[in-house]
mmCIF file of C-alpha atoms in Angstrom:
data_model
loop_
_atom_site.group_PDB
_atom_site.id
_atom_site.type_symbol
_atom_site.label_atom_id
_atom_site.label_comp_id
_atom_site.label_asym_id
_atom_site.label_seq_id
_atom_site.Cartn_x
_atom_site.Cartn_y
_atom_site.Cartn_z
ATOM 1 C CA MET P 1 0.000 0.000 0.000
ATOM 2 C CA ILE P 2 1.280 3.464 -0.859
ATOM 3 C CA SER P 3 0.848 6.056 1.852
ATOM 4 C CA SER P 4 -0.647 9.204 0.360
ATOM 5 C CA SER P 5 1.667 11.344 2.504
ATOM 6 C CA ARG P 6 4.702 9.712 0.856
ATOM 7 C CA VAL P 7 3.672 10.083 -2.788
ATOM 8 C CA ARG P 8 5.454 12.940 -4.505
ATOM 9 C CA ARG P 9 4.059 14.668 -7.538
ATOM 10 C CA SER P 10 5.776 17.237 -9.730
ATOM 11 C CA ARG P 11 4.043 19.247 -12.403
ATOM 12 C CA ALA P 12 5.486 21.539 -15.062
ATOM 13 C CA VAL P 13 3.658 23.583 -17.678
ATOM 14 C CA PHE P 14 5.405 24.545 -20.914
ATOM 15 C CA THR P 15 3.999 26.936 -23.468
ATOM 16 C CA VAL P 16 4.773 25.741 -26.989
ATOM 17 C CA THR P 17 4.460 27.941 -30.046
ATOM 18 C CA VAL P 18 4.601 26.534 -33.561
ATOM 19 C CA ASP P 19 5.374 28.842 -36.482
ATOM 20 C CA ASP P 20 4.827 27.622 -40.039
ATOM 21 C CA GLN P 21 6.824 30.652 -41.352
ATOM 22 C CA ARG P 22 3.802 31.745 -43.417
ATOM 23 C CA ALA P 23 2.322 34.030 -40.766
ATOM 24 C CA ALA P 24 0.444 31.267 -38.968
ATOM 25 C CA LEU P 25 1.208 30.693 -35.290
ATOM 26 C CA ALA P 26 -0.318 28.170 -32.889
ATOM 27 C CA THR P 27 0.306 28.348 -29.156
ATOM 28 C CA GLN P 28 -0.666 25.718 -26.608
ATOM 29 C CA ASP P 29 0.259 24.797 -23.037
ATOM 30 C CA VAL P 30 1.693 21.325 -22.482
ATOM 31 C CA THR P 31 1.424 19.962 -18.934
ATOM 32 C CA VAL P 32 3.771 17.228 -17.729
ATOM 33 C CA THR P 33 2.956 15.503 -14.416
ATOM 34 C CA ILE P 34 5.339 13.022 -12.789
ATOM 35 C CA THR P 35 4.028 10.946 -9.878
ATOM 36 C CA GLY P 36 6.489 9.039 -7.702
ATOM 37 C CA THR P 37 5.860 5.853 -5.766
ATOM 38 C CA ASN P 38 6.905 4.750 -2.316
ATOM 39 C CA ASP P 39 8.728 1.634 -3.446
ATOM 40 C CA ALA P 40 11.337 -0.203 -1.423
ATOM 41 C CA PRO P 41 15.036 0.574 -1.901
ATOM 42 C CA THR P 42 17.166 -2.064 -3.592
ATOM 43 C CA LEU P 43 20.405 -3.609 -2.369
ATOM 44 C CA THR P 44 22.792 -5.389 -4.715
ATOM 45 C CA ALA P 45 25.924 -7.232 -3.566
ATOM 46 C CA THR P 46 28.407 -8.307 -6.243
ATOM 47 C CA ASP P 47 31.328 -10.691 -5.768
ATOM 48 C CA VAL P 48 31.417 -10.135 -2.029
ATOM 49 C CA ALA P 49 33.905 -12.377 -0.211
ATOM 50 C CA GLY P 50 35.592 -12.030 3.156
ATOM 51 C CA ALA P 51 38.011 -13.779 5.455
ATOM 52 C CA ILE P 52 38.934 -13.542 9.115
ATOM 53 C CA THR P 53 42.172 -14.953 10.396
ATOM 54 C CA GLU P 54 42.420 -15.194 14.168
ATOM 55 C CA GLY P 55 44.584 -12.431 15.572
ATOM 56 C CA ARG P 56 44.687 -10.535 12.265
ATOM 57 C CA TRP P 57 42.661 -8.018 10.296
ATOM 58 C CA LEU P 58 39.383 -8.663 8.546
ATOM 59 C CA SER P 59 39.679 -8.459 4.777
ATOM 60 C CA ASP P 60 36.958 -8.347 2.151
ATOM 61 C CA THR P 61 36.404 -7.572 -1.523
ATOM 62 C CA GLY P 62 33.455 -6.796 -3.775
ATOM 63 C CA SER P 63 30.865 -4.044 -3.985
ATOM 64 C CA ILE P 64 27.514 -3.215 -2.459
ATOM 65 C CA ALA P 65 25.132 -0.779 -4.163
ATOM 66 C CA PHE P 66 22.028 0.882 -2.719
ATOM 67 C CA ALA P 67 19.344 2.598 -4.792
ATOM 68 C CA ASP P 68 16.163 4.467 -3.925
ATOM 69 C CA LEU P 69 14.776 6.543 -6.745
ATOM 70 C CA ILE P 70 12.304 8.734 -4.878
#
């Protein structure tokens, strides 16, 4: 379920004018509305490996990526 307090909406209005170069002009507003969603972030781990040797340092390799496109 999407909480209505978490949904983000952006709206932009552009005025477009078309000229046919024969003295005819047409002007119209174009409205663009973008509505976000409250989806879960993603977590991706790639080639993650680690090792612990007693009495020594922890070592690891790989990458972890987080994404949340709100």
